[in-house]
Amino acid sequence: MSKTVAKAVHVLETLAGAPKTIAELARELGVHSSTALRMLQPLADGGLIARGQDGRYRLGLRLVELGQQVLDEMDLRAVARPHLISLADATNSTVHLAQLVDDQIVYVDKIEGTASIRTWSRIGRAVPLHTAAASKVILAGLPAEHRDRLLAKHTFTRYTERTITDEADFREHLAAVARLGYATDQAEFEPLVHCLGVGIPDATGQLAAAVSLTTVRAVADPAALRQLLGRVQDTATSIAVALGRPPR
């Protein structure tokens, strides 16, 4: 890294802590005030920093624009795929990646497991909001007004005897999902199909994606469920870190 670029990075990192005057910046950077001003001018010209009415310099809105562009160009599927494959290989189960796209939750990737029974899900297909583990965990993590908008236009169709068809009951179910930090689908859409879903927070902490694991069995085994849950949680964490979310 050149000295000029290094100094610019130092200025941005310094201002990330709090807005500062020229004198304060000069002290932080170990230079004269006139030198600090020369360092700031190109950054101000590019919108990376801005001078407020109080005379203090702060980070500029151009940084927000650039940061959002990085997030928009990051391909969730490409980042997540190796982690999904590892989970599928380790569990011999089908693994899904779901993402909130506009006002739909959609399967954006699927790694088939070894089970001879093929499930209904397809890449690009909308996820049933009130049955799928992936959709439940995303809904539970959304701001209330966004969740309300999605549920207001949703039809709670019954698919199996275990499907939750009452909106009030489903909202209570989502509250439990939020407390637990994961969701399940206990044969609520397809008989014998049981799923676990864990949300994937982005770099800002928002939940707009989830990883889910599908098993095909007559009855869900609680002990096996707990073991699989840990693997799904680890996968979701690994994907979140790869997307820029600081590890906990």
PDB file of C-alpha atoms in Angstrom, residues 48-241:
ATOM      1  CA  LEU A  48     -15.711  10.199   1.167  1.00  0.00           C
ATOM      2  CA  ILE A  49     -15.683  12.722   4.002  1.00  0.00           C
ATOM      3  CA  ALA A  50     -17.697  15.885   4.654  1.00  0.00           C
ATOM      4  CA  ARG A  51     -17.352  18.970   6.842  1.00  0.00           C
ATOM      5  CA  GLY A  52     -20.342  19.678   9.047  1.00  0.00           C
ATOM      6  CA  GLN A  53     -21.696  23.043  10.162  1.00  0.00           C
ATOM      7  CA  ASP A  54     -19.871  22.569  13.466  1.00  0.00           C
ATOM      8  CA  GLY A  55     -16.561  22.601  11.600  1.00  0.00           C
ATOM      9  CA  ARG A  56     -15.921  18.910  12.284  1.00  0.00           C
ATOM     10  CA  TYR A  57     -15.148  16.384   9.566  1.00  0.00           C
ATOM     11  CA  ARG A  58     -17.080  13.120   9.406  1.00  0.00           C
ATOM     12  CA  LEU A  59     -17.449  10.199   7.011  1.00  0.00           C
ATOM     13  CA  GLY A  60     -19.300  11.105   3.811  1.00  0.00           C
ATOM     14  CA  LEU A  61     -22.364   9.596   2.185  1.00  0.00           C
ATOM     15  CA  ARG A  62     -20.286   8.375  -0.747  1.00  0.00           C
ATOM     16  CA  LEU A  63     -18.926   5.674   1.575  1.00  0.00           C
ATOM     17  CA  VAL A  64     -22.481   4.492   2.233  1.00  0.00           C
ATOM     18  CA  GLU A  65     -23.108   4.272  -1.497  1.00  0.00           C
ATOM     19  CA  LEU A  66     -19.904   2.334  -2.114  1.00  0.00           C
ATOM     20  CA  GLY A  67     -20.551   0.006   0.818  1.00  0.00           C
ATOM     21  CA  GLN A  68     -24.059  -0.741  -0.426  1.00  0.00           C
ATOM     22  CA  GLN A  69     -22.681  -1.480  -3.879  1.00  0.00           C
ATOM     23  CA  VAL A  70     -20.306  -4.045  -2.372  1.00  0.00           C
ATOM     24  CA  LEU A  71     -23.214  -5.694  -0.563  1.00  0.00           C
ATOM     25  CA  ASP A  72     -25.411  -5.665  -3.669  1.00  0.00           C
ATOM     26  CA  GLU A  73     -22.712  -7.267  -5.806  1.00  0.00           C
ATOM     27  CA  MET A  74     -21.940 -10.003  -3.296  1.00  0.00           C
ATOM     28  CA  ASP A  75     -23.470 -13.222  -4.611  1.00  0.00           C
ATOM     29  CA  LEU A  76     -25.009 -14.984  -1.622  1.00  0.00           C
ATOM     30  CA  ARG A  77     -25.318 -18.252  -3.503  1.00  0.00           C
ATOM     31  CA  ALA A  78     -21.662 -18.294  -4.588  1.00  0.00           C
ATOM     32  CA  VAL A  79     -20.463 -17.485  -1.064  1.00  0.00           C
ATOM     33  CA  ALA A  80     -22.760 -20.021   0.591  1.00  0.00           C
ATOM     34  CA  ARG A  81     -22.452 -22.972  -1.820  1.00  0.00           C
ATOM     35  CA  PRO A  82     -19.262 -24.607  -0.471  1.00  0.00           C
ATOM     36  CA  HIS A  83     -20.705 -24.454   3.042  1.00  0.00           C
ATOM     37  CA  LEU A  84     -23.989 -25.983   1.860  1.00  0.00           C
ATOM     38  CA  ILE A  85     -22.130 -28.808   0.126  1.00  0.00           C
ATOM     39  CA  SER A  86     -20.116 -29.521   3.263  1.00  0.00           C
ATOM     40  CA  LEU A  87     -23.306 -29.697   5.343  1.00  0.00           C
ATOM     41  CA  ALA A  88     -25.028 -31.981   2.835  1.00  0.00           C
ATOM     42  CA  ASP A  89     -21.997 -34.289   2.685  1.00  0.00           C
ATOM     43  CA  ALA A  90     -21.673 -34.437   6.467  1.00  0.00           C
ATOM     44  CA  THR A  91     -25.340 -35.230   7.071  1.00  0.00           C
ATOM     45  CA  ASN A  92     -26.385 -37.061   3.889  1.00  0.00           C
ATOM     46  CA  SER A  93     -29.367 -34.694   3.873  1.00  0.00           C
ATOM     47  CA  THR A  94     -30.805 -32.217   1.413  1.00  0.00           C
ATOM     48  CA  VAL A  95     -29.767 -28.630   2.153  1.00  0.00           C
ATOM     49  CA  HIS A  96     -31.504 -25.444   0.988  1.00  0.00           C
ATOM     50  CA  LEU A  97     -30.525 -21.803   0.842  1.00  0.00           C
ATOM     51  CA  ALA A  98     -33.466 -19.394   0.964  1.00  0.00           C
ATOM     52  CA  GLN A  99     -33.409 -15.635   0.518  1.00  0.00           C
ATOM     53  CA  LEU A 100     -35.863 -12.772   0.899  1.00  0.00           C
ATOM     54  CA  VAL A 101     -36.261 -11.259  -2.577  1.00  0.00           C
ATOM     55  CA  ASP A 102     -38.613  -8.270  -2.715  1.00  0.00           C
ATOM     56  CA  ASP A 103     -41.709  -9.628  -0.953  1.00  0.00           C
ATOM     57  CA  GLN A 104     -41.071 -13.319  -1.500  1.00  0.00           C
ATOM     58  CA  ILE A 105     -38.833 -15.854   0.189  1.00  0.00           C
ATOM     59  CA  VAL A 106     -37.258 -17.933  -2.565  1.00  0.00           C
ATOM     60  CA  TYR A 107     -35.056 -21.015  -2.707  1.00  0.00           C
ATOM     61  CA  VAL A 108     -31.835 -19.793  -4.337  1.00  0.00           C
ATOM     62  CA  ASP A 109     -29.828 -23.016  -3.996  1.00  0.00           C
ATOM     63  CA  LYS A 110     -30.379 -26.672  -3.196  1.00  0.00           C
ATOM     64  CA  ILE A 111     -27.949 -29.521  -2.588  1.00  0.00           C
ATOM     65  CA  GLU A 112     -29.680 -32.889  -2.950  1.00  0.00           C
ATOM     66  CA  GLY A 113     -29.166 -35.451  -0.221  1.00  0.00           C
ATOM     67  CA  THR A 114     -28.880 -39.197  -0.613  1.00  0.00           C
ATOM     68  CA  ALA A 115     -32.537 -39.956   0.168  1.00  0.00           C
ATOM     69  CA  SER A 116     -34.370 -41.734  -2.643  1.00  0.00           C
ATOM     70  CA  ILE A 117     -37.429 -39.519  -2.066  1.00  0.00           C
ATOM     71  CA  ARG A 118     -37.201 -36.164  -3.848  1.00  0.00           C
ATOM     72  CA  THR A 119     -38.811 -33.150  -2.204  1.00  0.00           C
ATOM     73  CA  TRP A 120     -41.088 -30.524  -3.776  1.00  0.00           C
ATOM     74  CA  SER A 121     -38.601 -27.650  -3.492  1.00  0.00           C
ATOM     75  CA  ARG A 122     -36.909 -26.193  -6.584  1.00  0.00           C
ATOM     76  CA  ILE A 123     -34.354 -23.418  -7.066  1.00  0.00           C
ATOM     77  CA  GLY A 124     -36.231 -20.225  -7.905  1.00  0.00           C
ATOM     78  CA  ARG A 125     -39.482 -21.451  -6.371  1.00  0.00           C
ATOM     79  CA  ALA A 126     -41.155 -19.377  -3.659  1.00  0.00           C
ATOM     80  CA  VAL A 127     -41.048 -20.928  -0.185  1.00  0.00           C
ATOM     81  CA  PRO A 128     -44.374 -21.660   1.554  1.00  0.00           C
ATOM     82  CA  LEU A 129     -44.270 -18.996   4.263  1.00  0.00           C
ATOM     83  CA  HIS A 130     -46.225 -20.843   6.954  1.00  0.00           C
ATOM     84  CA  THR A 131     -44.678 -24.301   6.582  1.00  0.00           C
ATOM     85  CA  ALA A 132     -41.001 -24.109   5.608  1.00  0.00           C
ATOM     86  CA  ALA A 133     -38.359 -23.857   8.329  1.00  0.00           C
ATOM     87  CA  ALA A 134     -36.332 -21.430   6.205  1.00  0.00           C
ATOM     88  CA  SER A 135     -39.235 -19.034   5.684  1.00  0.00           C
ATOM     89  CA  LYS A 136     -40.249 -19.163   9.343  1.00  0.00           C
ATOM     90  CA  VAL A 137     -36.821 -18.181  10.618  1.00  0.00           C
ATOM     91  CA  ILE A 138     -36.558 -15.313   8.118  1.00  0.00           C
ATOM     92  CA  LEU A 139     -40.058 -14.063   8.998  1.00  0.00           C
ATOM     93  CA  ALA A 140     -39.282 -14.231  12.711  1.00  0.00           C
ATOM     94  CA  GLY A 141     -36.254 -11.991  12.212  1.00  0.00           C
ATOM     95  CA  LEU A 142     -37.922  -9.330  10.053  1.00  0.00           C
ATOM     96  CA  PRO A 143     -39.047  -5.921  11.350  1.00  0.00           C
ATOM     97  CA  ALA A 144     -42.703  -6.183  12.431  1.00  0.00           C
ATOM     98  CA  GLU A 145     -44.067  -3.969   9.647  1.00  0.00           C
ATOM     99  CA  HIS A 146     -42.311  -6.014   6.943  1.00  0.00           C
ATOM    100  CA  ARG A 147     -43.509  -9.303   8.458  1.00  0.00           C
ATOM    101  CA  ASP A 148     -47.065  -7.940   8.715  1.00  0.00           C
ATOM    102  CA  ARG A 149     -47.024  -6.958   5.037  1.00  0.00           C
ATOM    103  CA  LEU A 150     -45.993 -10.452   3.964  1.00  0.00           C
ATOM    104  CA  LEU A 151     -48.514 -12.221   6.174  1.00  0.00           C
ATOM    105  CA  ALA A 152     -51.393  -9.886   5.265  1.00  0.00           C
ATOM    106  CA  LYS A 153     -51.499 -11.225   1.708  1.00  0.00           C
ATOM    107  CA  HIS A 154     -50.654 -14.837   2.550  1.00  0.00           C
ATOM    108  CA  THR A 155     -53.144 -17.715   2.381  1.00  0.00           C
ATOM    109  CA  PHE A 156     -52.682 -20.280   5.142  1.00  0.00           C
ATOM    110  CA  THR A 157     -53.397 -23.358   3.056  1.00  0.00           C
ATOM    111  CA  ARG A 158     -53.548 -26.737   4.794  1.00  0.00           C
ATOM    112  CA  TYR A 159     -51.133 -29.261   3.279  1.00  0.00           C
ATOM    113  CA  THR A 160     -50.959 -31.911   6.005  1.00  0.00           C
ATOM    114  CA  GLU A 161     -52.620 -32.519   9.362  1.00  0.00           C
ATOM    115  CA  ARG A 162     -49.680 -30.701  10.992  1.00  0.00           C
ATOM    116  CA  THR A 163     -49.946 -27.466   8.953  1.00  0.00           C
ATOM    117  CA  ILE A 164     -50.571 -24.293  10.975  1.00  0.00           C
ATOM    118  CA  THR A 165     -53.561 -22.689   9.259  1.00  0.00           C
ATOM    119  CA  ASP A 166     -54.515 -19.960  11.745  1.00  0.00           C
ATOM    120  CA  GLU A 167     -52.639 -16.654  11.426  1.00  0.00           C
ATOM    121  CA  ALA A 168     -52.762 -15.921  15.165  1.00  0.00           C
ATOM    122  CA  ASP A 169     -51.346 -19.372  15.950  1.00  0.00           C
ATOM    123  CA  PHE A 170     -48.659 -18.879  13.339  1.00  0.00           C
ATOM    124  CA  ARG A 171     -47.642 -15.530  14.838  1.00  0.00           C
ATOM    125  CA  GLU A 172     -47.273 -17.239  18.229  1.00  0.00           C
ATOM    126  CA  HIS A 173     -45.174 -19.883  16.517  1.00  0.00           C
ATOM    127  CA  LEU A 174     -42.920 -17.192  15.005  1.00  0.00           C
ATOM    128  CA  ALA A 175     -42.436 -15.628  18.447  1.00  0.00           C
ATOM    129  CA  ALA A 176     -41.192 -19.006  19.690  1.00  0.00           C
ATOM    130  CA  VAL A 177     -38.875 -19.266  16.659  1.00  0.00           C
ATOM    131  CA  ALA A 178     -37.427 -15.838  17.481  1.00  0.00           C
ATOM    132  CA  ARG A 179     -36.725 -16.946  21.060  1.00  0.00           C
ATOM    133  CA  LEU A 180     -35.135 -20.240  20.020  1.00  0.00           C
ATOM    134  CA  GLY A 181     -33.092 -18.874  17.134  1.00  0.00           C
ATOM    135  CA  TYR A 182     -34.115 -21.667  14.762  1.00  0.00           C
ATOM    136  CA  ALA A 183     -37.244 -23.063  13.106  1.00  0.00           C
ATOM    137  CA  THR A 184     -38.598 -26.495  12.282  1.00  0.00           C
ATOM    138  CA  ASP A 185     -40.968 -27.969   9.726  1.00  0.00           C
ATOM    139  CA  GLN A 186     -42.422 -31.126  11.257  1.00  0.00           C
ATOM    140  CA  ALA A 187     -44.082 -32.670   8.195  1.00  0.00           C
ATOM    141  CA  GLU A 188     -46.155 -29.496   7.780  1.00  0.00           C
ATOM    142  CA  PHE A 189     -45.919 -29.335   3.985  1.00  0.00           C
ATOM    143  CA  GLU A 190     -45.038 -32.872   2.919  1.00  0.00           C
ATOM    144  CA  PRO A 191     -45.613 -36.049   4.941  1.00  0.00           C
ATOM    145  CA  LEU A 192     -42.382 -37.590   6.301  1.00  0.00           C
ATOM    146  CA  VAL A 193     -40.380 -34.440   5.487  1.00  0.00           C
ATOM    147  CA  HIS A 194     -38.795 -32.727   8.501  1.00  0.00           C
ATOM    148  CA  CYS A 195     -36.639 -29.594   8.282  1.00  0.00           C
ATOM    149  CA  LEU A 196     -34.451 -27.385  10.435  1.00  0.00           C
ATOM    150  CA  GLY A 197     -33.839 -23.741   9.507  1.00  0.00           C
ATOM    151  CA  VAL A 198     -31.318 -21.210  10.832  1.00  0.00           C
ATOM    152  CA  GLY A 199     -31.078 -17.583   9.774  1.00  0.00           C
ATOM    153  CA  ILE A 200     -28.005 -16.055   8.136  1.00  0.00           C
ATOM    154  CA  PRO A 201     -27.394 -12.458   9.287  1.00  0.00           C
ATOM    155  CA  ASP A 202     -25.711 -10.118   6.837  1.00  0.00           C
ATOM    156  CA  ALA A 203     -22.906  -7.688   7.666  1.00  0.00           C
ATOM    157  CA  THR A 204     -25.422  -5.282   9.233  1.00  0.00           C
ATOM    158  CA  GLY A 205     -27.083  -7.968  11.349  1.00  0.00           C
ATOM    159  CA  GLN A 206     -30.265  -8.079   9.244  1.00  0.00           C
ATOM    160  CA  LEU A 207     -31.819 -11.476   8.556  1.00  0.00           C
ATOM    161  CA  ALA A 208     -32.723 -11.907   4.893  1.00  0.00           C
ATOM    162  CA  ALA A 209     -31.518 -15.457   4.231  1.00  0.00           C
ATOM    163  CA  ALA A 210     -31.533 -18.867   5.865  1.00  0.00           C
ATOM    164  CA  VAL A 211     -30.035 -22.311   5.515  1.00  0.00           C
ATOM    165  CA  SER A 212     -32.236 -25.354   6.082  1.00  0.00           C
ATOM    166  CA  LEU A 213     -31.629 -29.060   6.288  1.00  0.00           C
ATOM    167  CA  THR A 214     -34.222 -31.638   5.217  1.00  0.00           C
ATOM    168  CA  THR A 215     -34.584 -35.211   6.418  1.00  0.00           C
ATOM    169  CA  VAL A 216     -37.132 -37.798   5.321  1.00  0.00           C
ATOM    170  CA  ARG A 217     -38.375 -40.014   8.143  1.00  0.00           C
ATOM    171  CA  ALA A 218     -41.614 -41.192   9.695  1.00  0.00           C
ATOM    172  CA  VAL A 219     -40.971 -39.524  13.055  1.00  0.00           C
ATOM    173  CA  ALA A 220     -38.452 -36.837  13.996  1.00  0.00           C
ATOM    174  CA  ASP A 221     -35.881 -38.059  16.552  1.00  0.00           C
ATOM    175  CA  PRO A 222     -35.297 -35.278  19.159  1.00  0.00           C
ATOM    176  CA  ALA A 223     -31.723 -36.430  19.890  1.00  0.00           C
ATOM    177  CA  ALA A 224     -30.834 -36.542  16.193  1.00  0.00           C
ATOM    178  CA  LEU A 225     -32.534 -33.175  15.756  1.00  0.00           C
ATOM    179  CA  ARG A 226     -30.309 -31.553  18.385  1.00  0.00           C
ATOM    180  CA  GLN A 227     -27.190 -33.011  16.764  1.00  0.00           C
ATOM    181  CA  LEU A 228     -28.215 -31.775  13.320  1.00  0.00           C
ATOM    182  CA  LEU A 229     -29.153 -28.358  14.708  1.00  0.00           C
ATOM    183  CA  GLY A 230     -25.582 -27.720  15.791  1.00  0.00           C
ATOM    184  CA  ARG A 231     -24.311 -28.487  12.296  1.00  0.00           C
ATOM    185  CA  VAL A 232     -26.890 -26.203  10.664  1.00  0.00           C
ATOM    186  CA  GLN A 233     -26.059 -23.392  13.099  1.00  0.00           C
ATOM    187  CA  ASP A 234     -22.344 -23.775  12.368  1.00  0.00           C
ATOM    188  CA  THR A 235     -23.043 -23.620   8.630  1.00  0.00           C
ATOM    189  CA  ALA A 236     -25.169 -20.482   8.980  1.00  0.00           C
ATOM    190  CA  THR A 237     -22.438 -18.842  11.069  1.00  0.00           C
ATOM    191  CA  SER A 238     -19.741 -19.752   8.529  1.00  0.00           C
ATOM    192  CA  ILE A 239     -21.783 -18.243   5.694  1.00  0.00           C
ATOM    193  CA  ALA A 240     -22.477 -15.101   7.720  1.00  0.00           C
ATOM    194  CA  VAL A 241     -18.762 -14.661   8.441  1.00  0.00           C
TER     195      VAL A 241
END
